[in-house]
């Protein structure tokens, strides 16, 4: 039996700490090639190297390597993490962590890999344009920065839809973009919340990176997406109810017209 009161509160907190840390560690282990390249790239940014070659030049090879590796490791691992986050948000907090994670990894590997290739290409194009226009024309660079934020929000929605719906990959990407554009404030709040978690993890409390950063972001992103999903479901139900009521009214009017016609025929 679960303890109550103060001890019950400590028990639930410790249980959630365990859940978040286990899934975050699994995410990092399954994304290990990406993690190693990222560490290698960041470690090369010494003051001497940056002064001599520039930060962009030092990061060029690691970024290319990341772009190659991420669709095959990072994206499937993130899809698996979102599979667990979906269980938590929808009320199945006691779902088996390892079983749910690796089932999500296996079932969503192909779609997450294809989606990862498309999103990696999209981000590469946007980043290159942002860097180019930042040096040439600052105003245009802000436009590409806005596109990067939009693409980031749609990526979170893509992962959420991937683990929540059964759709083809291109349909998932299209609907993720449509939801992002159709619900801009909700999508922007996802980017802000997750961006804040990532910023705090990298620049304030680095212990969050291996234990909590990814799993907290996945939970927040799917929680926000689930609110959008519930509102869309509610709107669809209201529309369906209105159509049924309109159909009933039309049928009633047809019956009344038929009765009037019968009455006229009988009086002839």
PDB file of C-alpha atoms in Angstrom:
ATOM      1  CA  UNK A   1       0.000   0.000   0.000  1.00  0.00           C
ATOM      2  CA  UNK A   2       1.305   3.462  -0.953  1.00  0.00           C
ATOM      3  CA  UNK A   3       2.158   5.597   2.115  1.00  0.00           C
ATOM      4  CA  UNK A   4       0.118   8.738   2.794  1.00  0.00           C
ATOM      5  CA  UNK A   5       0.833  12.162   4.201  1.00  0.00           C
ATOM      6  CA  UNK A   6       4.337  13.593   4.212  1.00  0.00           C
ATOM      7  CA  UNK A   7       5.973  10.209   3.633  1.00  0.00           C
ATOM      8  CA  UNK A   8       3.604   9.599   0.741  1.00  0.00           C
ATOM      9  CA  UNK A   9       4.664  12.909  -0.810  1.00  0.00           C
ATOM     10  CA  UNK A  10       8.351  11.989  -0.483  1.00  0.00           C
ATOM     11  CA  UNK A  11       7.614   8.572  -1.962  1.00  0.00           C
ATOM     12  CA  UNK A  12       5.879  10.022  -5.026  1.00  0.00           C
ATOM     13  CA  UNK A  13       8.656  12.591  -5.548  1.00  0.00           C
ATOM     14  CA  UNK A  14      11.355   9.917  -5.336  1.00  0.00           C
ATOM     15  CA  UNK A  15       9.365   7.717  -7.715  1.00  0.00           C
ATOM     16  CA  UNK A  16       9.156  10.497 -10.303  1.00  0.00           C
ATOM     17  CA  UNK A  17      12.867  11.258  -9.881  1.00  0.00           C
ATOM     18  CA  UNK A  18      13.569   7.594 -10.627  1.00  0.00           C
ATOM     19  CA  UNK A  19      11.269   7.541 -13.676  1.00  0.00           C
ATOM     20  CA  UNK A  20      12.680  10.708 -15.209  1.00  0.00           C
ATOM     21  CA  UNK A  21      16.308   9.751 -14.583  1.00  0.00           C
ATOM     22  CA  UNK A  22      15.939   6.193 -15.928  1.00  0.00           C
ATOM     23  CA  UNK A  23      14.339   7.347 -19.184  1.00  0.00           C
ATOM     24  CA  UNK A  24      16.848  10.179 -19.577  1.00  0.00           C
ATOM     25  CA  UNK A  25      19.766   7.752 -19.123  1.00  0.00           C
ATOM     26  CA  UNK A  26      18.256   5.330 -21.652  1.00  0.00           C
ATOM     27  CA  UNK A  27      17.848   8.234 -24.087  1.00  0.00           C
ATOM     28  CA  UNK A  28      21.507   9.208 -23.695  1.00  0.00           C
ATOM     29  CA  UNK A  29      22.754   5.604 -24.005  1.00  0.00           C
ATOM     30  CA  UNK A  30      20.778   5.061 -27.215  1.00  0.00           C
ATOM     31  CA  UNK A  31      22.069   8.414 -28.532  1.00  0.00           C
ATOM     32  CA  UNK A  32      25.669   7.730 -27.442  1.00  0.00           C
ATOM     33  CA  UNK A  33      27.368   8.398 -30.837  1.00  0.00           C
ATOM     34  CA  UNK A  34      25.693  11.822 -30.971  1.00  0.00           C
ATOM     35  CA  UNK A  35      26.637  12.540 -27.341  1.00  0.00           C
ATOM     36  CA  UNK A  36      30.295  11.662 -27.961  1.00  0.00           C
ATOM     37  CA  UNK A  37      30.504  13.865 -31.060  1.00  0.00           C
ATOM     38  CA  UNK A  38      28.845  16.710 -29.161  1.00  0.00           C
ATOM     39  CA  UNK A  39      31.333  16.391 -26.306  1.00  0.00           C
ATOM     40  CA  UNK A  40      34.211  16.273 -28.804  1.00  0.00           C
ATOM     41  CA  UNK A  41      32.962  19.424 -30.539  1.00  0.00           C
ATOM     42  CA  UNK A  42      32.438  21.377 -27.318  1.00  0.00           C
ATOM     43  CA  UNK A  43      35.817  20.317 -25.905  1.00  0.00           C
ATOM     44  CA  UNK A  44      37.550  21.685 -29.015  1.00  0.00           C
ATOM     45  CA  UNK A  45      36.235  25.188 -28.286  1.00  0.00           C
ATOM     46  CA  UNK A  46      39.240  26.313 -26.299  1.00  0.00           C
ATOM     47  CA  UNK A  47      40.171  29.979 -26.225  1.00  0.00           C
ATOM     48  CA  UNK A  48      43.300  29.373 -28.303  1.00  0.00           C
ATOM     49  CA  UNK A  49      41.433  27.419 -31.005  1.00  0.00           C
ATOM     50  CA  UNK A  50      38.605  29.939 -31.205  1.00  0.00           C
ATOM     51  CA  UNK A  51      41.034  32.861 -31.494  1.00  0.00           C
ATOM     52  CA  UNK A  52      43.067  31.099 -34.178  1.00  0.00           C
ATOM     53  CA  UNK A  53      40.390  29.389 -36.303  1.00  0.00           C
ATOM     54  CA  UNK A  54      37.046  30.788 -35.145  1.00  0.00           C
ATOM     55  CA  UNK A  55      34.198  28.945 -33.377  1.00  0.00           C
ATOM     56  CA  UNK A  56      32.345  28.134 -36.596  1.00  0.00           C
ATOM     57  CA  UNK A  57      35.400  26.589 -38.223  1.00  0.00           C
ATOM     58  CA  UNK A  58      36.074  24.445 -35.151  1.00  0.00           C
ATOM     59  CA  UNK A  59      32.473  23.207 -35.053  1.00  0.00           C
ATOM     60  CA  UNK A  60      32.096  22.547 -38.781  1.00  0.00           C
ATOM     61  CA  UNK A  61      33.214  18.885 -38.759  1.00  0.00           C
ATOM     62  CA  UNK A  62      31.335  17.935 -35.540  1.00  0.00           C
ATOM     63  CA  UNK A  63      28.141  19.552 -36.921  1.00  0.00           C
ATOM     64  CA  UNK A  64      28.403  17.599 -40.185  1.00  0.00           C
ATOM     65  CA  UNK A  65      29.007  14.395 -38.227  1.00  0.00           C
ATOM     66  CA  UNK A  66      26.021  15.160 -35.992  1.00  0.00           C
ATOM     67  CA  UNK A  67      23.808  15.721 -39.034  1.00  0.00           C
ATOM     68  CA  UNK A  68      24.790  12.270 -40.320  1.00  0.00           C
ATOM     69  CA  UNK A  69      24.357  10.427 -37.017  1.00  0.00           C
ATOM     70  CA  UNK A  70      21.273  12.051 -35.509  1.00  0.00           C
ATOM     71  CA  UNK A  71      18.572  10.538 -37.767  1.00  0.00           C
ATOM     72  CA  UNK A  72      19.829   7.005 -37.017  1.00  0.00           C
ATOM     73  CA  UNK A  73      20.371   7.319 -33.249  1.00  0.00           C
ATOM     74  CA  UNK A  74      19.101  10.524 -31.640  1.00  0.00           C
ATOM     75  CA  UNK A  75      15.699  10.678 -33.359  1.00  0.00           C
ATOM     76  CA  UNK A  76      14.669   7.053 -32.642  1.00  0.00           C
ATOM     77  CA  UNK A  77      15.843   7.419 -29.031  1.00  0.00           C
ATOM     78  CA  UNK A  78      13.831  10.630 -28.667  1.00  0.00           C
ATOM     79  CA  UNK A  79      10.741   8.924 -30.152  1.00  0.00           C
ATOM     80  CA  UNK A  80      11.149   6.151 -27.552  1.00  0.00           C
ATOM     81  CA  UNK A  81      11.395   8.755 -24.786  1.00  0.00           C
ATOM     82  CA  UNK A  82       8.209  10.444 -26.036  1.00  0.00           C
ATOM     83  CA  UNK A  83       6.485   7.039 -25.993  1.00  0.00           C
ATOM     84  CA  UNK A  84       7.077   6.885 -22.243  1.00  0.00           C
ATOM     85  CA  UNK A  85       6.151  10.555 -21.772  1.00  0.00           C
ATOM     86  CA  UNK A  86       2.823   9.859 -23.502  1.00  0.00           C
ATOM     87  CA  UNK A  87       2.085   7.127 -20.966  1.00  0.00           C
ATOM     88  CA  UNK A  88       2.827   9.508 -18.098  1.00  0.00           C
ATOM     89  CA  UNK A  89       0.689  12.362 -19.437  1.00  0.00           C
ATOM     90  CA  UNK A  90      -2.288  10.127 -20.305  1.00  0.00           C
ATOM     91  CA  UNK A  91      -2.420   8.669 -16.796  1.00  0.00           C
ATOM     92  CA  UNK A  92      -0.335   5.491 -17.132  1.00  0.00           C
ATOM     93  CA  UNK A  93       2.456   6.595 -14.823  1.00  0.00           C
ATOM     94  CA  UNK A  94       3.088   3.024 -13.641  1.00  0.00           C
ATOM     95  CA  UNK A  95       3.870   1.699 -17.142  1.00  0.00           C
ATOM     96  CA  UNK A  96       6.980  -0.493 -17.308  1.00  0.00           C
ATOM     97  CA  UNK A  97       9.826   1.891 -18.199  1.00  0.00           C
ATOM     98  CA  UNK A  98      12.251  -0.409 -20.020  1.00  0.00           C
ATOM     99  CA  UNK A  99       9.554  -2.335 -21.883  1.00  0.00           C
ATOM    100  CA  UNK A 100       7.721   0.833 -22.982  1.00  0.00           C
ATOM    101  CA  UNK A 101      10.929   2.612 -24.011  1.00  0.00           C
ATOM    102  CA  UNK A 102      12.366  -0.164 -26.160  1.00  0.00           C
ATOM    103  CA  UNK A 103       8.987  -1.021 -27.660  1.00  0.00           C
ATOM    104  CA  UNK A 104       8.644   2.623 -28.694  1.00  0.00           C
ATOM    105  CA  UNK A 105      12.199   2.567 -30.052  1.00  0.00           C
ATOM    106  CA  UNK A 106      11.508  -0.503 -32.181  1.00  0.00           C
ATOM    107  CA  UNK A 107       8.024   0.444 -33.417  1.00  0.00           C
ATOM    108  CA  UNK A 108       8.901   4.027 -34.335  1.00  0.00           C
ATOM    109  CA  UNK A 109      12.464   3.533 -35.579  1.00  0.00           C
ATOM    110  CA  UNK A 110      11.761   3.750 -39.325  1.00  0.00           C
ATOM    111  CA  UNK A 111       9.411   6.723 -39.173  1.00  0.00           C
ATOM    112  CA  UNK A 112      11.592   8.626 -36.711  1.00  0.00           C
ATOM    113  CA  UNK A 113      14.648   7.965 -38.905  1.00  0.00           C
ATOM    114  CA  UNK A 114      12.921   9.255 -42.072  1.00  0.00           C
ATOM    115  CA  UNK A 115      11.505  12.220 -40.170  1.00  0.00           C
ATOM    116  CA  UNK A 116      14.948  12.813 -38.698  1.00  0.00           C
ATOM    117  CA  UNK A 117      16.527  12.957 -42.152  1.00  0.00           C
ATOM    118  CA  UNK A 118      13.934  15.510 -43.315  1.00  0.00           C
ATOM    119  CA  UNK A 119      14.179  17.671 -40.201  1.00  0.00           C
ATOM    120  CA  UNK A 120      17.989  17.524 -40.201  1.00  0.00           C
ATOM    121  CA  UNK A 121      18.030  18.761 -43.788  1.00  0.00           C
ATOM    122  CA  UNK A 122      15.507  21.482 -42.906  1.00  0.00           C
ATOM    123  CA  UNK A 123      17.521  22.665 -39.910  1.00  0.00           C
ATOM    124  CA  UNK A 124      20.759  22.592 -41.930  1.00  0.00           C
ATOM    125  CA  UNK A 125      19.248  24.845 -44.613  1.00  0.00           C
ATOM    126  CA  UNK A 126      17.836  27.266 -42.027  1.00  0.00           C
ATOM    127  CA  UNK A 127      21.071  27.431 -40.020  1.00  0.00           C
ATOM    128  CA  UNK A 128      23.213  28.044 -43.115  1.00  0.00           C
ATOM    129  CA  UNK A 129      20.874  30.829 -44.252  1.00  0.00           C
ATOM    130  CA  UNK A 130      20.823  32.335 -40.763  1.00  0.00           C
ATOM    131  CA  UNK A 131      24.640  32.426 -40.595  1.00  0.00           C
ATOM    132  CA  UNK A 132      24.912  33.874 -44.105  1.00  0.00           C
ATOM    133  CA  UNK A 133      22.322  36.625 -43.628  1.00  0.00           C
ATOM    134  CA  UNK A 134      23.544  37.452 -40.124  1.00  0.00           C
ATOM    135  CA  UNK A 135      26.781  38.669 -41.693  1.00  0.00           C
ATOM    136  CA  UNK A 136      25.135  40.289 -44.726  1.00  0.00           C
ATOM    137  CA  UNK A 137      21.760  41.630 -43.628  1.00  0.00           C
ATOM    138  CA  UNK A 138      20.661  41.420 -40.005  1.00  0.00           C
ATOM    139  CA  UNK A 139      16.896  41.839 -40.510  1.00  0.00           C
ATOM    140  CA  UNK A 140      16.638  38.804 -42.812  1.00  0.00           C
ATOM    141  CA  UNK A 141      18.639  36.735 -40.313  1.00  0.00           C
ATOM    142  CA  UNK A 142      15.900  37.307 -37.702  1.00  0.00           C
ATOM    143  CA  UNK A 143      13.357  35.895 -40.148  1.00  0.00           C
ATOM    144  CA  UNK A 144      15.374  32.685 -40.411  1.00  0.00           C
ATOM    145  CA  UNK A 145      15.725  32.664 -36.625  1.00  0.00           C
ATOM    146  CA  UNK A 146      11.914  32.733 -36.420  1.00  0.00           C
ATOM    147  CA  UNK A 147      11.763  29.865 -38.921  1.00  0.00           C
ATOM    148  CA  UNK A 148      14.200  27.916 -36.720  1.00  0.00           C
ATOM    149  CA  UNK A 149      11.903  28.401 -33.716  1.00  0.00           C
ATOM    150  CA  UNK A 150       8.930  27.310 -35.844  1.00  0.00           C
ATOM    151  CA  UNK A 151      10.815  24.209 -37.036  1.00  0.00           C
ATOM    152  CA  UNK A 152      11.796  23.393 -33.444  1.00  0.00           C
ATOM    153  CA  UNK A 153       8.179  23.618 -32.292  1.00  0.00           C
ATOM    154  CA  UNK A 154       7.015  21.435 -35.182  1.00  0.00           C
ATOM    155  CA  UNK A 155       9.710  18.894 -34.276  1.00  0.00           C
ATOM    156  CA  UNK A 156       8.279  18.565 -30.763  1.00  0.00           C
ATOM    157  CA  UNK A 157       4.805  18.163 -32.276  1.00  0.00           C
ATOM    158  CA  UNK A 158       6.176  15.599 -34.738  1.00  0.00           C
ATOM    159  CA  UNK A 159       7.478  13.398 -31.924  1.00  0.00           C
ATOM    160  CA  UNK A 160       4.217  13.794 -29.987  1.00  0.00           C
ATOM    161  CA  UNK A 161       2.109  12.858 -33.022  1.00  0.00           C
ATOM    162  CA  UNK A 162       4.442  10.000 -33.933  1.00  0.00           C
ATOM    163  CA  UNK A 163       3.764   8.218 -30.644  1.00  0.00           C
ATOM    164  CA  UNK A 164       0.068   9.185 -30.500  1.00  0.00           C
ATOM    165  CA  UNK A 165      -1.252   8.568 -34.027  1.00  0.00           C
ATOM    166  CA  UNK A 166      -0.903   5.934 -36.726  1.00  0.00           C
ATOM    167  CA  UNK A 167      -0.045   7.987 -39.809  1.00  0.00           C
ATOM    168  CA  UNK A 168       2.398   7.947 -42.684  1.00  0.00           C
ATOM    169  CA  UNK A 169       5.631   9.850 -42.086  1.00  0.00           C
ATOM    170  CA  UNK A 170       4.985  12.711 -44.503  1.00  0.00           C
ATOM    171  CA  UNK A 171       1.461  13.085 -43.137  1.00  0.00           C
ATOM    172  CA  UNK A 172       2.910  13.333 -39.621  1.00  0.00           C
ATOM    173  CA  UNK A 173       5.332  16.060 -40.688  1.00  0.00           C
ATOM    174  CA  UNK A 174       2.608  17.966 -42.560  1.00  0.00           C
ATOM    175  CA  UNK A 175       0.185  17.796 -39.617  1.00  0.00           C
ATOM    176  CA  UNK A 176       2.945  18.749 -37.155  1.00  0.00           C
ATOM    177  CA  UNK A 177       3.629  21.887 -39.212  1.00  0.00           C
ATOM    178  CA  UNK A 178      -0.104  22.658 -39.494  1.00  0.00           C
ATOM    179  CA  UNK A 179      -0.649  22.315 -35.747  1.00  0.00           C
ATOM    180  CA  UNK A 180       2.408  24.484 -35.070  1.00  0.00           C
ATOM    181  CA  UNK A 181       1.099  27.222 -37.366  1.00  0.00           C
ATOM    182  CA  UNK A 182      -2.522  26.785 -36.257  1.00  0.00           C
ATOM    183  CA  UNK A 183      -1.667  26.916 -32.539  1.00  0.00           C
ATOM    184  CA  UNK A 184       1.275  29.359 -32.485  1.00  0.00           C
ATOM    185  CA  UNK A 185       1.052  30.433 -28.829  1.00  0.00           C
ATOM    186  CA  UNK A 186       0.830  26.884 -27.514  1.00  0.00           C
ATOM    187  CA  UNK A 187       3.690  25.802 -29.819  1.00  0.00           C
ATOM    188  CA  UNK A 188       5.785  28.813 -28.798  1.00  0.00           C
ATOM    189  CA  UNK A 189       5.230  28.001 -25.132  1.00  0.00           C
ATOM    190  CA  UNK A 190       6.622  24.497 -25.784  1.00  0.00           C
ATOM    191  CA  UNK A 191       9.775  25.988 -27.322  1.00  0.00           C
ATOM    192  CA  UNK A 192      10.150  28.462 -24.443  1.00  0.00           C
ATOM    193  CA  UNK A 193       9.668  25.854 -21.694  1.00  0.00           C
ATOM    194  CA  UNK A 194      11.988  23.289 -23.274  1.00  0.00           C
ATOM    195  CA  UNK A 195      14.508  25.980 -24.215  1.00  0.00           C
ATOM    196  CA  UNK A 196      14.548  27.151 -20.610  1.00  0.00           C
ATOM    197  CA  UNK A 197      15.132  23.595 -19.363  1.00  0.00           C
ATOM    198  CA  UNK A 198      18.001  23.131 -21.859  1.00  0.00           C
ATOM    199  CA  UNK A 199      19.546  26.515 -20.965  1.00  0.00           C
ATOM    200  CA  UNK A 200      19.416  25.806 -17.219  1.00  0.00           C
ATOM    201  CA  UNK A 201      20.840  22.314 -17.811  1.00  0.00           C
ATOM    202  CA  UNK A 202      23.819  23.551 -19.837  1.00  0.00           C
ATOM    203  CA  UNK A 203      24.624  26.814 -18.058  1.00  0.00           C
ATOM    204  CA  UNK A 204      23.311  26.523 -14.489  1.00  0.00           C
ATOM    205  CA  UNK A 205      22.887  22.938 -13.264  1.00  0.00           C
ATOM    206  CA  UNK A 206      24.799  20.565 -15.542  1.00  0.00           C
ATOM    207  CA  UNK A 207      23.805  17.514 -13.472  1.00  0.00           C
ATOM    208  CA  UNK A 208      20.372  17.837 -15.115  1.00  0.00           C
ATOM    209  CA  UNK A 209      21.800  16.854 -18.521  1.00  0.00           C
ATOM    210  CA  UNK A 210      22.406  13.132 -17.842  1.00  0.00           C
ATOM    211  CA  UNK A 211      19.454  12.637 -15.499  1.00  0.00           C
ATOM    212  CA  UNK A 212      16.535  14.950 -16.270  1.00  0.00           C
ATOM    213  CA  UNK A 213      16.952  17.332 -19.229  1.00  0.00           C
ATOM    214  CA  UNK A 214      15.576  15.173 -22.045  1.00  0.00           C
ATOM    215  CA  UNK A 215      12.818  13.456 -20.074  1.00  0.00           C
ATOM    216  CA  UNK A 216      11.531  16.747 -18.642  1.00  0.00           C
ATOM    217  CA  UNK A 217      11.475  18.296 -22.133  1.00  0.00           C
ATOM    218  CA  UNK A 218       9.603  15.269 -23.519  1.00  0.00           C
ATOM    219  CA  UNK A 219       7.049  15.424 -20.708  1.00  0.00           C
ATOM    220  CA  UNK A 220       6.467  19.166 -21.130  1.00  0.00           C
ATOM    221  CA  UNK A 221       6.244  18.903 -24.935  1.00  0.00           C
ATOM    222  CA  UNK A 222       3.731  16.044 -24.900  1.00  0.00           C
ATOM    223  CA  UNK A 223       1.746  17.644 -22.082  1.00  0.00           C
ATOM    224  CA  UNK A 224       1.387  20.788 -24.195  1.00  0.00           C
ATOM    225  CA  UNK A 225       0.549  18.761 -27.298  1.00  0.00           C
ATOM    226  CA  UNK A 226      -2.067  16.775 -25.363  1.00  0.00           C
ATOM    227  CA  UNK A 227      -3.846  20.021 -24.473  1.00  0.00           C
ATOM    228  CA  UNK A 228      -3.989  20.880 -28.197  1.00  0.00           C
ATOM    229  CA  UNK A 229      -5.192  17.347 -28.969  1.00  0.00           C
ATOM    230  CA  UNK A 230      -7.958  17.478 -26.350  1.00  0.00           C
ATOM    231  CA  UNK A 231      -9.185  20.854 -27.648  1.00  0.00           C
ATOM    232  CA  UNK A 232      -9.203  19.560 -31.230  1.00  0.00           C
ATOM    233  CA  UNK A 233     -11.152  16.493 -30.086  1.00  0.00           C
ATOM    234  CA  UNK A 234     -13.643  18.717 -28.278  1.00  0.00           C
ATOM    235  CA  UNK A 235     -14.079  20.891 -31.382  1.00  0.00           C
ATOM    236  CA  UNK A 236     -14.544  17.783 -33.553  1.00  0.00           C
ATOM    237  CA  UNK A 237     -17.186  16.412 -31.165  1.00  0.00           C
ATOM    238  CA  UNK A 238     -19.055  19.746 -31.148  1.00  0.00           C
ATOM    239  CA  UNK A 239     -18.934  19.865 -34.951  1.00  0.00           C
ATOM    240  CA  UNK A 240     -20.191  16.287 -35.171  1.00  0.00           C
ATOM    241  CA  UNK A 241     -22.983  17.027 -32.706  1.00  0.00           C
ATOM    242  CA  UNK A 242     -23.970  20.144 -34.675  1.00  0.00           C
ATOM    243  CA  UNK A 243     -24.046  18.126 -37.910  1.00  0.00           C
ATOM    244  CA  UNK A 244     -26.201  15.456 -36.268  1.00  0.00           C
ATOM    245  CA  UNK A 245     -28.590  18.076 -34.929  1.00  0.00           C
ATOM    246  CA  UNK A 246     -28.768  19.721 -38.369  1.00  0.00           C
ATOM    247  CA  UNK A 247     -29.459  16.335 -39.961  1.00  0.00           C
ATOM    248  CA  UNK A 248     -32.222  15.628 -37.422  1.00  0.00           C
ATOM    249  CA  UNK A 249     -33.785  19.056 -38.088  1.00  0.00           C
ATOM    250  CA  UNK A 250     -33.642  18.449 -41.839  1.00  0.00           C
ATOM    251  CA  UNK A 251     -35.232  15.006 -41.394  1.00  0.00           C
ATOM    252  CA  UNK A 252     -37.954  16.495 -39.181  1.00  0.00           C
ATOM    253  CA  UNK A 253     -38.676  19.167 -41.783  1.00  0.00           C
ATOM    254  CA  UNK A 254     -38.882  16.477 -44.466  1.00  0.00           C
ATOM    255  CA  UNK A 255     -41.356  14.531 -42.329  1.00  0.00           C
ATOM    256  CA  UNK A 256     -43.466  17.650 -41.792  1.00  0.00           C
ATOM    257  CA  UNK A 257     -43.447  18.403 -45.532  1.00  0.00           C
ATOM    258  CA  UNK A 258     -44.440  14.800 -46.254  1.00  0.00           C
ATOM    259  CA  UNK A 259     -47.330  14.974 -43.772  1.00  0.00           C
ATOM    260  CA  UNK A 260     -48.509  18.238 -45.350  1.00  0.00           C
ATOM    261  CA  UNK A 261     -48.390  16.646 -48.812  1.00  0.00           C
ATOM    262  CA  UNK A 262     -50.339  13.611 -47.548  1.00  0.00           C
ATOM    263  CA  UNK A 263     -52.912  15.889 -45.916  1.00  0.00           C
ATOM    264  CA  UNK A 264     -53.396  17.871 -49.159  1.00  0.00           C
ATOM    265  CA  UNK A 265     -53.739  14.653 -51.173  1.00  0.00           C
ATOM    266  CA  UNK A 266     -56.365  13.290 -48.772  1.00  0.00           C
ATOM    267  CA  UNK A 267     -58.432  16.519 -49.003  1.00  0.00           C
ATOM    268  CA  UNK A 268     -58.592  16.490 -52.817  1.00  0.00           C
TER     269      UNK A 268
END
